[in-house]
PDB file of C-alpha atoms in Angstrom:
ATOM      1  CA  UNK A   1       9.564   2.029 -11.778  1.00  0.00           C
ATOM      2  CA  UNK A   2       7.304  -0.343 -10.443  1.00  0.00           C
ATOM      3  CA  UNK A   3       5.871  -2.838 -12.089  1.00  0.00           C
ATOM      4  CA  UNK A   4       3.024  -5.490 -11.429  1.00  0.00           C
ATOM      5  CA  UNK A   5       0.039  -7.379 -12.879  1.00  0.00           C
ATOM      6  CA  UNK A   6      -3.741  -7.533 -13.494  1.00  0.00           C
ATOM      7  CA  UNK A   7      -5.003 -10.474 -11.599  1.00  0.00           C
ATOM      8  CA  UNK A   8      -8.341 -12.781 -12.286  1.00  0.00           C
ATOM      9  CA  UNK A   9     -10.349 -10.260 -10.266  1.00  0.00           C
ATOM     10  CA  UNK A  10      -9.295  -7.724 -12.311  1.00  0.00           C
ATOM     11  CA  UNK A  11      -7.179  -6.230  -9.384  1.00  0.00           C
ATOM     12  CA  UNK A  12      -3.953  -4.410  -9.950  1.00  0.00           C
ATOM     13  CA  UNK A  13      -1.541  -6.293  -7.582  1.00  0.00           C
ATOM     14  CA  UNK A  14       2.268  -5.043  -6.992  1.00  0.00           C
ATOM     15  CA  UNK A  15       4.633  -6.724  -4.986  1.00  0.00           C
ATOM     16  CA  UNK A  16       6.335  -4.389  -2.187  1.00  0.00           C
ATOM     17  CA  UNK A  17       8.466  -4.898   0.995  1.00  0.00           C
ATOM     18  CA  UNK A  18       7.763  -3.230   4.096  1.00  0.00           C
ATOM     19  CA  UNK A  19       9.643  -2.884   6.647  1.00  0.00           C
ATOM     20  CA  UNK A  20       9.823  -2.237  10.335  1.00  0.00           C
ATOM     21  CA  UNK A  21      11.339  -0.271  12.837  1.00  0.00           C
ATOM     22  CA  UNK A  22      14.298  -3.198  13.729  1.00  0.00           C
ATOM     23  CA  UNK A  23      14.794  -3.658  10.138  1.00  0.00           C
ATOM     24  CA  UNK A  24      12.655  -6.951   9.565  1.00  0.00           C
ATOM     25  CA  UNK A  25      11.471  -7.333   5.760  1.00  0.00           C
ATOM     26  CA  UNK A  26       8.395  -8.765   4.254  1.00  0.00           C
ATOM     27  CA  UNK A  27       7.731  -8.856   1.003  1.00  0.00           C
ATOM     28  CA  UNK A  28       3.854  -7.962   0.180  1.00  0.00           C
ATOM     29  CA  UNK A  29       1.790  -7.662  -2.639  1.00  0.00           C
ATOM     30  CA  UNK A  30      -1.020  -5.234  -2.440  1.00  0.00           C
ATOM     31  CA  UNK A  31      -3.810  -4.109  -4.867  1.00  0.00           C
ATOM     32  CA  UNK A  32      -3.776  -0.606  -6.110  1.00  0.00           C
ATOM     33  CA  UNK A  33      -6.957   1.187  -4.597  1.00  0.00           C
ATOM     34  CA  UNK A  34      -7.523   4.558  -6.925  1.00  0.00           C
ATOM     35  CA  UNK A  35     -10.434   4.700  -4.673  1.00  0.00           C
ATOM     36  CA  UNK A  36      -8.324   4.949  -1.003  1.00  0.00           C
ATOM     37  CA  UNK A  37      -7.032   7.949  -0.456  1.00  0.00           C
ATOM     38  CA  UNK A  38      -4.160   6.795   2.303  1.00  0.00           C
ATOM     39  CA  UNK A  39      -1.064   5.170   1.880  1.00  0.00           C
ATOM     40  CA  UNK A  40      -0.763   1.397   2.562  1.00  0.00           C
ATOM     41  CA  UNK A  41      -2.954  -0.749   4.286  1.00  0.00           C
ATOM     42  CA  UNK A  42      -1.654  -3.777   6.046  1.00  0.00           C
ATOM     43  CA  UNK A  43      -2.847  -6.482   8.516  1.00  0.00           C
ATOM     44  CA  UNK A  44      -3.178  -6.361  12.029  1.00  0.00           C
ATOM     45  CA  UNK A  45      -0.929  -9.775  12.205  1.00  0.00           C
ATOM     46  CA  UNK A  46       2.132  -8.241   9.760  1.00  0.00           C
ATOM     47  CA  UNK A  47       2.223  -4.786  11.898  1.00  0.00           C
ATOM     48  CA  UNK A  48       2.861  -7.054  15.254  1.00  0.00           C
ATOM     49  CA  UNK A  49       5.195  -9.393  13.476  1.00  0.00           C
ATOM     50  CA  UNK A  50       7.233  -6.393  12.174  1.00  0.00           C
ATOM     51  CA  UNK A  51       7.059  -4.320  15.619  1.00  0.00           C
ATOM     52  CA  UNK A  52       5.556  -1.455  13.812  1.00  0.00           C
ATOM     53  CA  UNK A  53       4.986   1.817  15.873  1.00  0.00           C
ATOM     54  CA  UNK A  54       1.873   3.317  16.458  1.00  0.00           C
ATOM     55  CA  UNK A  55       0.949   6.717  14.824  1.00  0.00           C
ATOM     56  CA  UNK A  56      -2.623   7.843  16.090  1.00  0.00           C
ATOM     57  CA  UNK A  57      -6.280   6.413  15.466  1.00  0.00           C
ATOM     58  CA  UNK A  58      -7.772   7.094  12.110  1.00  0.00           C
ATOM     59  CA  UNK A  59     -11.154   7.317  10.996  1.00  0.00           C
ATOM     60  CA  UNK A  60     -12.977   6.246   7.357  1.00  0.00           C
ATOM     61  CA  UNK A  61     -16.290   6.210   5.856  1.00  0.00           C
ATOM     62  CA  UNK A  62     -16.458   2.930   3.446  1.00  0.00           C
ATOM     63  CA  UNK A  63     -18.109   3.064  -0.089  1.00  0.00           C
ATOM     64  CA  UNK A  64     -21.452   1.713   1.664  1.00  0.00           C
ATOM     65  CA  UNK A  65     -21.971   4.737   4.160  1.00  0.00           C
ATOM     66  CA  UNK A  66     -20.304   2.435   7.113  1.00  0.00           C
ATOM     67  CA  UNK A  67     -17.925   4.468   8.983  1.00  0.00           C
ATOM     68  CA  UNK A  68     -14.824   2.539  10.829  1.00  0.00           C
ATOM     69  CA  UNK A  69     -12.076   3.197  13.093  1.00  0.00           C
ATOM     70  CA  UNK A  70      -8.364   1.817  12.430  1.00  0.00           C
ATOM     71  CA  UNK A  71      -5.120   2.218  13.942  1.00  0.00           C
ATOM     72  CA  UNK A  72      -2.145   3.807  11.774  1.00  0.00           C
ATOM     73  CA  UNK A  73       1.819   3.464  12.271  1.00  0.00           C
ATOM     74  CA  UNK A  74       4.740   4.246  11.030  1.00  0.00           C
ATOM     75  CA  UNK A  75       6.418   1.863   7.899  1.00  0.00           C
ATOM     76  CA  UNK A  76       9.415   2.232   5.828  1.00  0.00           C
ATOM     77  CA  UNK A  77       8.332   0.508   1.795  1.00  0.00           C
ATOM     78  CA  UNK A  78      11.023  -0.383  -0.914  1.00  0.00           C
ATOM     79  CA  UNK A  79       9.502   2.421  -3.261  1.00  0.00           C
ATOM     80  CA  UNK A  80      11.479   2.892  -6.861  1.00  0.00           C
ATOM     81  CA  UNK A  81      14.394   0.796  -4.940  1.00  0.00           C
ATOM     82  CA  UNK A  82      14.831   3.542  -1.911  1.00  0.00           C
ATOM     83  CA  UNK A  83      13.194   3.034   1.214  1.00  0.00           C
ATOM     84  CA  UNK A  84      10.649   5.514   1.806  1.00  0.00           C
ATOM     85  CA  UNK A  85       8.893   6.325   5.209  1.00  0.00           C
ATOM     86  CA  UNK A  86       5.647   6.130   5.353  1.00  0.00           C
ATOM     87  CA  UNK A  87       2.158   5.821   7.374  1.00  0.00           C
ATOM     88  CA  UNK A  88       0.601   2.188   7.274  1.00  0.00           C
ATOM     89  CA  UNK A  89      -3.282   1.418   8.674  1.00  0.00           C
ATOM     90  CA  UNK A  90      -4.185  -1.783  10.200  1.00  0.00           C
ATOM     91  CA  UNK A  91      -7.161  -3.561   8.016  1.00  0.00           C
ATOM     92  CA  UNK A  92      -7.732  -7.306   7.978  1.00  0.00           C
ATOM     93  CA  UNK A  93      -7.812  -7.560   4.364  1.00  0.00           C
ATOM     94  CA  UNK A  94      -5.503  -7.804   1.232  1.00  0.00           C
ATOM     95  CA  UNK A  95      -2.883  -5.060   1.607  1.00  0.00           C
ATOM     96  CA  UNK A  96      -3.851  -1.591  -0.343  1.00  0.00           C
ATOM     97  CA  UNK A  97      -1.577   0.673  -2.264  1.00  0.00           C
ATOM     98  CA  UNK A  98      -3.804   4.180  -2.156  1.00  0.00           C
ATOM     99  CA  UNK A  99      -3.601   7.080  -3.977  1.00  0.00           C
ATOM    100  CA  UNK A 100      -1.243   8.956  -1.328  1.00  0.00           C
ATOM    101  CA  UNK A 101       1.513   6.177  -2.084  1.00  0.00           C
ATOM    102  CA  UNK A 102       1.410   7.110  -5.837  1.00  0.00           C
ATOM    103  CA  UNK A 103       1.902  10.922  -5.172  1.00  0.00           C
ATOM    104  CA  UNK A 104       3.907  12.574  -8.422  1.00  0.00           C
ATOM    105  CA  UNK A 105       3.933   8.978  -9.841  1.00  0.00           C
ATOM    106  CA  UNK A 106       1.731   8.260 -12.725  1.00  0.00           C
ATOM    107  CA  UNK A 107      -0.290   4.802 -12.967  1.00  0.00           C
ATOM    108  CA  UNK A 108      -0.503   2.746 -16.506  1.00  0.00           C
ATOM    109  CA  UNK A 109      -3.182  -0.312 -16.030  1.00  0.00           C
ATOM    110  CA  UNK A 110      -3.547  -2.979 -19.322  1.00  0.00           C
ATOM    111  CA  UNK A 111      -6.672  -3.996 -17.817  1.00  0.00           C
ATOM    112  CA  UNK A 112      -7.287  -8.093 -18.516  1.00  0.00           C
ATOM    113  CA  UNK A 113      -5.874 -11.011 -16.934  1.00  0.00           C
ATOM    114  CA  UNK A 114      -2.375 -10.643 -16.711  1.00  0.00           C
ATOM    115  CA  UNK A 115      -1.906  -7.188 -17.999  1.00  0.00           C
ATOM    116  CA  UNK A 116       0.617  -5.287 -17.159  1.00  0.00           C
ATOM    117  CA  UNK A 117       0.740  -2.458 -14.175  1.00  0.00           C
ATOM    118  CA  UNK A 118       3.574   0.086 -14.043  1.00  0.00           C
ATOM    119  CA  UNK A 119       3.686   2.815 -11.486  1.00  0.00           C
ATOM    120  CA  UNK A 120       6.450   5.550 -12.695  1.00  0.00           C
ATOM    121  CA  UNK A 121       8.162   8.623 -10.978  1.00  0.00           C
ATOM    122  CA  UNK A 122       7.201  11.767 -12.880  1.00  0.00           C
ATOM    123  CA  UNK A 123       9.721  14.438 -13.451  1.00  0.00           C
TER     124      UNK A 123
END
């Protein structure tokens, strides 16, 4: 189980670590995005610092209409305390958890400041 909190913004914010390929952690927290349909979005800064290896070149269209153009590579994320590979895209902005992270987990959300988020295997 994974468990987090409602911030200010009314953001759903867990903490995860991420690591990369030489085994360097960071510890992250990252809004839950129901509305992204990838994985994990990280900064251009943390996937350098953590030496992470390039996947392929992704493209998006944004809520607005905008279409952009990111770079994706490969992560490993303390998930339900295993590691689990996964695909991370470069964004500057907060870190997202999408909806592909939460595959065959289900998503509880006490939404107000400070309620609580917990993200739970399903059988």
């Amino acid at each position: 189980m994974i468990q987090g909190l409602v911030n200010v913004a009314y953001e759903a914010v867990i903490r995860l670590t991420v690591q990369g390929p030489s085994g360097e952690r960071r510890e992250i927290e990252a809004v839950v995005d129901t509305g992204y349909n990838g994985f994990l979005t990280l900064p251009q800064e943390l996937v350098t610092e953590l030496g992470l290896v390039y996947r392929d070149r992704g493209r998006a269209i944004l809520a607005d209409g905008s279409e952009v153009f990111f770079d994706t590579y490969d992560v490993a994320v303390l998930w339900d305390s295993r590691l689990r590979n996964t695909r991370a895209s470069a964004a500057d902005t907060t870190p997202l958890a999408g909806m592909a992270l939460l595959d065959r987990h289900s998503l509880y959300v006490e939404v107000e400041n400070g309620g609580r988020v917990v993200i739970q295997a399903r059988d």
